[in-house]
PDB file of C-alpha atoms in Angstrom:
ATOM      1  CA  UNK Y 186       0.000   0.000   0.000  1.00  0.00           C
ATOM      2  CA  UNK Y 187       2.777   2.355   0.103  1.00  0.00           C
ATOM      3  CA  UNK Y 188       3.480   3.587  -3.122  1.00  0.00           C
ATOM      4  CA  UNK Y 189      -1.049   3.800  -3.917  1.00  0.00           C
ATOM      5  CA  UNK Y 190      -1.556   4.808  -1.085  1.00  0.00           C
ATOM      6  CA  UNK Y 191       0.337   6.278   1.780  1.00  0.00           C
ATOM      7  CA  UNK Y 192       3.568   7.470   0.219  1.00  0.00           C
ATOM      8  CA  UNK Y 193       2.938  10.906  -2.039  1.00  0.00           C
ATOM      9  CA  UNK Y 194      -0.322  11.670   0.089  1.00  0.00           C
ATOM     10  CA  UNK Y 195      -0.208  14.629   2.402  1.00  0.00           C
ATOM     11  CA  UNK Y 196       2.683  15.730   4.491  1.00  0.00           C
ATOM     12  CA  UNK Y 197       4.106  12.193   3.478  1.00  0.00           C
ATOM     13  CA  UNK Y 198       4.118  13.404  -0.493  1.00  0.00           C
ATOM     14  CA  UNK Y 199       6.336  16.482   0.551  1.00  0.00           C
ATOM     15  CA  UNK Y 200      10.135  16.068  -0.353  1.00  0.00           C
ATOM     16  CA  UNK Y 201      11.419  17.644   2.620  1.00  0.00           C
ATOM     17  CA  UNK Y 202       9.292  14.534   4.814  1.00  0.00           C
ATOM     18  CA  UNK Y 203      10.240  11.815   2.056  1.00  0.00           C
ATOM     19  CA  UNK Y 204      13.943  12.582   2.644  1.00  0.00           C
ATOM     20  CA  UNK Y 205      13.817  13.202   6.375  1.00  0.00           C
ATOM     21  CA  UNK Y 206      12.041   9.564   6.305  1.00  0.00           C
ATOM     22  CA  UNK Y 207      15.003   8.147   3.753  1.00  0.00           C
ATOM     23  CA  UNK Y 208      17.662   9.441   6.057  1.00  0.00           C
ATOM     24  CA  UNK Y 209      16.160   7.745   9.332  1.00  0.00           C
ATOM     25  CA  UNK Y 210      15.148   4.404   7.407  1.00  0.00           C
ATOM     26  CA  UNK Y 211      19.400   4.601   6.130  1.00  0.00           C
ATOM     27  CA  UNK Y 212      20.094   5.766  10.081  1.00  0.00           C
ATOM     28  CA  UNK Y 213      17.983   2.744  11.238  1.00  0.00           C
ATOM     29  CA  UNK Y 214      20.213  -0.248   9.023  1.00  0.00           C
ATOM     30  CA  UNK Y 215      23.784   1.931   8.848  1.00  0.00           C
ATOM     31  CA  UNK Y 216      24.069   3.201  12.603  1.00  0.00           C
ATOM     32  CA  UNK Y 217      21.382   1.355  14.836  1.00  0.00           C
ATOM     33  CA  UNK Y 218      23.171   2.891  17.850  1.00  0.00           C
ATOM     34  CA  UNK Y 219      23.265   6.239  16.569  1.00  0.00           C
ATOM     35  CA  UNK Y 220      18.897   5.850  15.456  1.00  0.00           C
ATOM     36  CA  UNK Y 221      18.225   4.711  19.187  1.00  0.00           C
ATOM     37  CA  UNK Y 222      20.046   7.593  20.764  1.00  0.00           C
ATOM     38  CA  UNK Y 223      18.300   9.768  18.356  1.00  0.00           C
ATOM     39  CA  UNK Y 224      14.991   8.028  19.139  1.00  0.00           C
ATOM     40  CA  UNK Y 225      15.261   8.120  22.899  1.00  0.00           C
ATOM     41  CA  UNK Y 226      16.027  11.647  22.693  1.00  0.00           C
ATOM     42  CA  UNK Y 227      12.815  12.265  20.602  1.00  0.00           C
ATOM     43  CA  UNK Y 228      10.705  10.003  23.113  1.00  0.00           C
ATOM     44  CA  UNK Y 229      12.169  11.917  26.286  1.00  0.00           C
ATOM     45  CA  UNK Y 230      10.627  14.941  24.634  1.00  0.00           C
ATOM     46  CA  UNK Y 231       7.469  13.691  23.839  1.00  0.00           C
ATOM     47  CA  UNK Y 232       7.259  12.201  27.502  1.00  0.00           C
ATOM     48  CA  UNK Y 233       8.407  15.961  28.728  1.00  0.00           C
ATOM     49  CA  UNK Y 234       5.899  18.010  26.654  1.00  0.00           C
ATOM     50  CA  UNK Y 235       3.044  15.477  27.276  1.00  0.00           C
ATOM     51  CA  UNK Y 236       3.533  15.935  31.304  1.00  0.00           C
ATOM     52  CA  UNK Y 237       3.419  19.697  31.285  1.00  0.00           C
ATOM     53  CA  UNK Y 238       0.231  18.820  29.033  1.00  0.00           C
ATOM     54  CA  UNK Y 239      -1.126  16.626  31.426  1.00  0.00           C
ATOM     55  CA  UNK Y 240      -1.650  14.315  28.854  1.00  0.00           C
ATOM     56  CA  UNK Y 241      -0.452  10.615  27.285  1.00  0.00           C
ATOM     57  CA  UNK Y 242       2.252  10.260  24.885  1.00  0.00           C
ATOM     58  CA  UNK Y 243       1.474   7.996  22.221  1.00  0.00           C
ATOM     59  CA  UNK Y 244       4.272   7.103  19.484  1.00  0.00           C
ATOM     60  CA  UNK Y 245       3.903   5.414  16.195  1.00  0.00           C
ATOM     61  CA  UNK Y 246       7.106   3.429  14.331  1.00  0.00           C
ATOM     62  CA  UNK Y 247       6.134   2.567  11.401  1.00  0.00           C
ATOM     63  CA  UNK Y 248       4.191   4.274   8.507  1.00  0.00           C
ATOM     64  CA  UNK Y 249       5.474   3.138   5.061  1.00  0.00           C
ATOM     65  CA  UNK Y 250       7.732   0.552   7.133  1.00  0.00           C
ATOM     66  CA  UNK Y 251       7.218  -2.621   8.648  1.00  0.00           C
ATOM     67  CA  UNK Y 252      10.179  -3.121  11.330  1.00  0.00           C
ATOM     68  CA  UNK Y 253       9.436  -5.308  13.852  1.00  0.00           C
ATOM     69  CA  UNK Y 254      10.820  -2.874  16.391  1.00  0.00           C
ATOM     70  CA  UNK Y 255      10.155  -5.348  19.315  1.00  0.00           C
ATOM     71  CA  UNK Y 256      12.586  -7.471  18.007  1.00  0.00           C
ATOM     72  CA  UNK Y 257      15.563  -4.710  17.364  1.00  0.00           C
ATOM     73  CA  UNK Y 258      15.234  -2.732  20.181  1.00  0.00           C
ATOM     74  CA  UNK Y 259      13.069  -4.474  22.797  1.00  0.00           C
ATOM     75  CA  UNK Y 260      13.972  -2.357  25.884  1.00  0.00           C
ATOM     76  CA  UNK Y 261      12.333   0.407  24.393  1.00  0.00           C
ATOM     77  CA  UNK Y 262       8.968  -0.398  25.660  1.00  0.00           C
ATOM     78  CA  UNK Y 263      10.381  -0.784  29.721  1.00  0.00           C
ATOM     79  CA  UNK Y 264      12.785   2.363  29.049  1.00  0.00           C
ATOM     80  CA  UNK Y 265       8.937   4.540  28.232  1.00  0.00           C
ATOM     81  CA  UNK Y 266       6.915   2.610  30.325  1.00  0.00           C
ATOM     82  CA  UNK Y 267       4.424   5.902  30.208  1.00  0.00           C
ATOM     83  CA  UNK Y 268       4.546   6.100  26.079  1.00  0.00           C
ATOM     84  CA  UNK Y 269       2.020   4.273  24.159  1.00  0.00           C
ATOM     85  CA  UNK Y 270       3.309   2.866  21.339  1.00  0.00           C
ATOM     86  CA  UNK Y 271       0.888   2.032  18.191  1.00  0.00           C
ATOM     87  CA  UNK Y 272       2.038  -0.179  14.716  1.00  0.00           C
ATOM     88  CA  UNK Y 273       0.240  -0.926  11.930  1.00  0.00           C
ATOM     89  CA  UNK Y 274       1.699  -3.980   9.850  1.00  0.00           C
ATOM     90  CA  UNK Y 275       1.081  -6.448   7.559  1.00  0.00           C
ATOM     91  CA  UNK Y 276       3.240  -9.308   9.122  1.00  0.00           C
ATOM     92  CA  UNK Y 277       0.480 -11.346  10.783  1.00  0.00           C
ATOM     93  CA  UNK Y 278       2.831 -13.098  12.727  1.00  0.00           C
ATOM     94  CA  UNK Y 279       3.899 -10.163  14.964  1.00  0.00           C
ATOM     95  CA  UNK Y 280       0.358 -10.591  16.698  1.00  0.00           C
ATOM     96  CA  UNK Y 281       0.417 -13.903  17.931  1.00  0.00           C
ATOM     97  CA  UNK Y 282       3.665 -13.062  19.768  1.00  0.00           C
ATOM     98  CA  UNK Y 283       3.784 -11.502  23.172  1.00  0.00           C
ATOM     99  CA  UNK Y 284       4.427  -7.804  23.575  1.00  0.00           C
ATOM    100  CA  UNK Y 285       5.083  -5.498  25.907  1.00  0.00           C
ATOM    101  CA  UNK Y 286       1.590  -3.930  27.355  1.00  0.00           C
ATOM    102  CA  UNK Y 287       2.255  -0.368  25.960  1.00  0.00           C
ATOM    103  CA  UNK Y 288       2.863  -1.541  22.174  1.00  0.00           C
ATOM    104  CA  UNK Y 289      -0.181  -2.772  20.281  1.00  0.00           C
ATOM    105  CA  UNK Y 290      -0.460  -3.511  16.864  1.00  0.00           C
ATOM    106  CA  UNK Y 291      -3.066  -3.311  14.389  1.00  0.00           C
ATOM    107  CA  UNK Y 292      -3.408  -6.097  10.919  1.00  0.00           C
ATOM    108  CA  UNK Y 293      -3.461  -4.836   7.836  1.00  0.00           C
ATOM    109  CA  UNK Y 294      -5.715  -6.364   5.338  1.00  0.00           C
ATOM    110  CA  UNK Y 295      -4.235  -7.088   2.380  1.00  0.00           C
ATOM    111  CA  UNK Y 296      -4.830  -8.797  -0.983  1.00  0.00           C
ATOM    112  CA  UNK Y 297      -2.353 -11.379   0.286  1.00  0.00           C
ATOM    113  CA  UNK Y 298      -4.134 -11.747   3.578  1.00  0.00           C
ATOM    114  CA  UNK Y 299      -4.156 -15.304   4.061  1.00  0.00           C
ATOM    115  CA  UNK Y 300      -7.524 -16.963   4.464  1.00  0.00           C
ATOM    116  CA  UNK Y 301      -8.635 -17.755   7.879  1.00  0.00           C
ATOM    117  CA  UNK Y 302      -6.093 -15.585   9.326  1.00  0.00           C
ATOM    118  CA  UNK Y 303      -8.286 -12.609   9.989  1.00  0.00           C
ATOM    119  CA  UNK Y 304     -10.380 -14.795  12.201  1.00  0.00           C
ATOM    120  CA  UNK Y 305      -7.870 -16.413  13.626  1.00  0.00           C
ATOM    121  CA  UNK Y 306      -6.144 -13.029  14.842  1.00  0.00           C
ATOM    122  CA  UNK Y 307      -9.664 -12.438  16.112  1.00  0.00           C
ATOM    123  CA  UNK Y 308      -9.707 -15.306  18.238  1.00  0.00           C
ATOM    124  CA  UNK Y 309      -6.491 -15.837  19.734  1.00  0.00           C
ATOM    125  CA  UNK Y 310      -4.769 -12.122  20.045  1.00  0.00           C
ATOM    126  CA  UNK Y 311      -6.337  -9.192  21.413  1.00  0.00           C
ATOM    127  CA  UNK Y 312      -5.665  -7.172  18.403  1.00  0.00           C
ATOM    128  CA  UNK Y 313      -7.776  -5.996  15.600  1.00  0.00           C
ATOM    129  CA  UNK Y 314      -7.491  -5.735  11.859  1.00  0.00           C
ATOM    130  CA  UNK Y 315      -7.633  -2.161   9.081  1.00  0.00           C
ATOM    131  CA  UNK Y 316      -8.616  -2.417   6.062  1.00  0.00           C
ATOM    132  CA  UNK Y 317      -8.677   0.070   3.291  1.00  0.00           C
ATOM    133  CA  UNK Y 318     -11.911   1.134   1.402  1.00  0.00           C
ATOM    134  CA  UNK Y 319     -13.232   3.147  -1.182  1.00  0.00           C
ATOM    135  CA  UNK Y 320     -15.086   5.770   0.419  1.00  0.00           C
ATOM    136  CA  UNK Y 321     -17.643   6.127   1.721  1.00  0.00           C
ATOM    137  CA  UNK Y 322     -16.464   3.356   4.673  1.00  0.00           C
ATOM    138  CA  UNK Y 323     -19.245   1.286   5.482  1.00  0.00           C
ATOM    139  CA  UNK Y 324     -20.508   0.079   9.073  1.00  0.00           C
ATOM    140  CA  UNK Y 325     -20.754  -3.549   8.453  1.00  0.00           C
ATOM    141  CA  UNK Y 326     -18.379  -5.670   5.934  1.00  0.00           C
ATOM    142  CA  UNK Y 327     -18.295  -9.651   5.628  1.00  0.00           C
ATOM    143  CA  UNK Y 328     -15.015 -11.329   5.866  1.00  0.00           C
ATOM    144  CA  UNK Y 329     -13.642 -14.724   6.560  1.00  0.00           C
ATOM    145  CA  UNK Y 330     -17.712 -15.354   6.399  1.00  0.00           C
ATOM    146  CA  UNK Y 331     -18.638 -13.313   9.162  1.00  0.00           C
ATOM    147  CA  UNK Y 332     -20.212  -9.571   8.810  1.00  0.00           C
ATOM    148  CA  UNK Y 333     -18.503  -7.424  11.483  1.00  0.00           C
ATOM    149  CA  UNK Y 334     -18.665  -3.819  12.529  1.00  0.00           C
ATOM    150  CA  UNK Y 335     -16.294  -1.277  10.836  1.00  0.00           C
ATOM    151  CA  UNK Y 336     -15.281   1.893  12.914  1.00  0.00           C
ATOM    152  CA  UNK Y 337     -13.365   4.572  11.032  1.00  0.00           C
ATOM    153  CA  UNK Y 338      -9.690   4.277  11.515  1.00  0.00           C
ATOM    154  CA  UNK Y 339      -9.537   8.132  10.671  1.00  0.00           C
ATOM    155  CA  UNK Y 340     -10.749  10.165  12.738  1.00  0.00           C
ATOM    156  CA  UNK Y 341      -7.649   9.077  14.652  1.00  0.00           C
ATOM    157  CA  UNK Y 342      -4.579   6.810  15.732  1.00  0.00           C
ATOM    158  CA  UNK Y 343      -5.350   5.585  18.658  1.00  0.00           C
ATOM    159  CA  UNK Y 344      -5.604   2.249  17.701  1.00  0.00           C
ATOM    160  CA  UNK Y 345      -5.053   0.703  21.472  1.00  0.00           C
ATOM    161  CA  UNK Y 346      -8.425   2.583  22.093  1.00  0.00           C
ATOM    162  CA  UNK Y 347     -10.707   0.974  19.441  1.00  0.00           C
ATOM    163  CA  UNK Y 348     -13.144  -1.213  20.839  1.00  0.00           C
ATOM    164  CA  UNK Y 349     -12.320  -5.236  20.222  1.00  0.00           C
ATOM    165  CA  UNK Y 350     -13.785  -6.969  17.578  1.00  0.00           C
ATOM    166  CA  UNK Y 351     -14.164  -4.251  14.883  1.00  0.00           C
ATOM    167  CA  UNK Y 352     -12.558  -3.736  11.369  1.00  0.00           C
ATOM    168  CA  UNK Y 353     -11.040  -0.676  11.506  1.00  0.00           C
ATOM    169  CA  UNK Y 354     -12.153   1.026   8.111  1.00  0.00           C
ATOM    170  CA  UNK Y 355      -9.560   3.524   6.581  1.00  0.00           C
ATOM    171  CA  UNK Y 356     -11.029   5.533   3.260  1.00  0.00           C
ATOM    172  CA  UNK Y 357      -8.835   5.077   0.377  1.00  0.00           C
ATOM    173  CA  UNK Y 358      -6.302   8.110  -0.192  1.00  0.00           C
ATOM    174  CA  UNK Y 359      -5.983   8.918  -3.736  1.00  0.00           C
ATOM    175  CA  UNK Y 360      -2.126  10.335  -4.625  1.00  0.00           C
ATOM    176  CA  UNK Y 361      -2.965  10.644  -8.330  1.00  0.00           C
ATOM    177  CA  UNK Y 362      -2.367  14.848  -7.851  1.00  0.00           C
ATOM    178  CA  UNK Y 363       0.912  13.923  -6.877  1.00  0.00           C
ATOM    179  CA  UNK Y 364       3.768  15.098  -9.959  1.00  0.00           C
ATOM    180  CA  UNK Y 365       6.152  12.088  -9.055  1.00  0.00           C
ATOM    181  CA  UNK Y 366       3.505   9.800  -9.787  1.00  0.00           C
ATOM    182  CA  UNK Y 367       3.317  10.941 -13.618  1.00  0.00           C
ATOM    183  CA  UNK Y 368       0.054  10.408 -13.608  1.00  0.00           C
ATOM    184  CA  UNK Y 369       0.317   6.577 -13.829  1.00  0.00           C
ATOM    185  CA  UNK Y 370      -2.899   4.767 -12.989  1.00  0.00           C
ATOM    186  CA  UNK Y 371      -2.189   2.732  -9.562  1.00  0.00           C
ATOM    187  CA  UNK Y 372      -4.785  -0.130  -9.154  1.00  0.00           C
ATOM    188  CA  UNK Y 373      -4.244  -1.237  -5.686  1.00  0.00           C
ATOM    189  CA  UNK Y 374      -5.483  -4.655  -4.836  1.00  0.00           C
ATOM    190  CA  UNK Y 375      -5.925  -4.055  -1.268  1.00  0.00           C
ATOM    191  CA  UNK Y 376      -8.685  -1.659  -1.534  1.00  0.00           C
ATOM    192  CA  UNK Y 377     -12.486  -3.191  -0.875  1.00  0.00           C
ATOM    193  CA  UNK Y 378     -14.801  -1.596  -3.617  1.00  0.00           C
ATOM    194  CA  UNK Y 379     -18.695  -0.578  -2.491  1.00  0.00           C
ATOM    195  CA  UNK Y 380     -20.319  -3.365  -4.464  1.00  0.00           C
ATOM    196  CA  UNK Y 381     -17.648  -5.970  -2.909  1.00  0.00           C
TER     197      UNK Y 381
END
C-alpha cells in the first residue's frame, strides 16, 4: 500500500518529509546505535511536553515501514513505560507473539491476507485488523464469512483505544495529484470496492 496509497499523500508526499524519512530508514540499518540515541532523545521529549500537558504520549514506528521494532530494540517499551506505542503492519505473525503492554499492533488487510487468518487473529490475540476502502467506509463488511462492525480508523490513531472486535475502516487516499507519480494509474489490490 505504500506507493497507492500512503507514500505521495499529504505531508508524506512532501520532499522535505520523504527525505527526512530516507535518512532515518538509512540511520535505522547503517548506525542502529546512533537511530536509538536519536529516538530516545525524541521520546524523552514527547514524555516531557506530554507531562506539562497533562496528557499521554502515544508514538507510532512505522508508517510506510514494517520493522518489527520489538525485536531490534526491545527495551524500548520498559525504558517509556508511560509512552504508548501504536504499529500498523502487515506481518500477521507479529500478533500472535507476546508484547510489551504499551505496544499494540493493528493487521493490515491485504490482498495477500491469508484466508482464515483474519479470524484467527480475532480469536487468539487481542488485536484488531484495518482495512482500506473506497469511500464512503461502510458500518458492516463480511469477511472470513462473518459480517462485522467497521469503525473509522480516521478520525484518529489511537488504535489501542478501538473497541475489540471491529474492522477498523480507513477511506482510500488517492495520490494521483501527486507530480512524481506521472500520472500513472495505480490499481491497488488491497482496496475493498462498495459493491464488494
Amino acid at each position: 500500500c505504500k506507493a497507492s496509497c500512503l507514500q505521495y499523500c499529504g505531508r508524506n508526499g512532501m520532499e522535505m518529509a520523504q527525505n527526512a524519512r530516507l535518512r532515518r530508514t538509512h540511520l535505522y540499518y547503517d548506525d542502529l546505535t546512533s537511530f536509538k540515541a536519536l529516538l530516545y532523545a525524541d521520546l524523552t521529549s514527547l514524555k516531557l511536553k506530554a507531562t506539562s500537558e497533562n496528557s499521554i504520549p502515544t508514538f507510532r514506528f512505522n508508517c510506510l515501514s514494517d520493522i518489527a521494532i520489538e525485536d531490534t530494540l526491545p527495551d524500548i517499551f520498559s525504558d517509556f513505560p508511560t509512552i504508548q506505542f501504536i504499529d500498523y503492519t502487515k506481518i500477521y505473525s507479529r500478533l500472535f507473539k507476546e508484547h510489551a503492554d504499551n505496544y499494540h499492533l493493528t493487521y493490515s488487510i491485504s490482498e495477500r491476507t491469508p484466508a482464515g487468518i483474519v479470524s484467527k487473529i480475532y480469536q487468539d490475540t487481542k488485536y484488531n485488523c484495518a482495512a482500506v476502502f473506497e469511500a464512503p467506509v461502510p458500518d458492516r463488511w463480511k469477511f472470513d464469512g462473518k459480517l462485522m462492525p467497521v469503525i473509522s480508523g480516521d478520525d484518529s490513531d489511537l488504535r489501542h483505544l478501538d473497541p475489540r472486535g471491529a474492522i477498523i475502516g480507513l477511506k482510500y487516499k488517492n495520490p494521483m495529484h501527486n507530480k512524481k507519480l506521472k500520472g500513472k494509474a495505480l490499481k491497488p489490490g488491497f482496496i475493498i470496492l462498495n459493491n464488494n
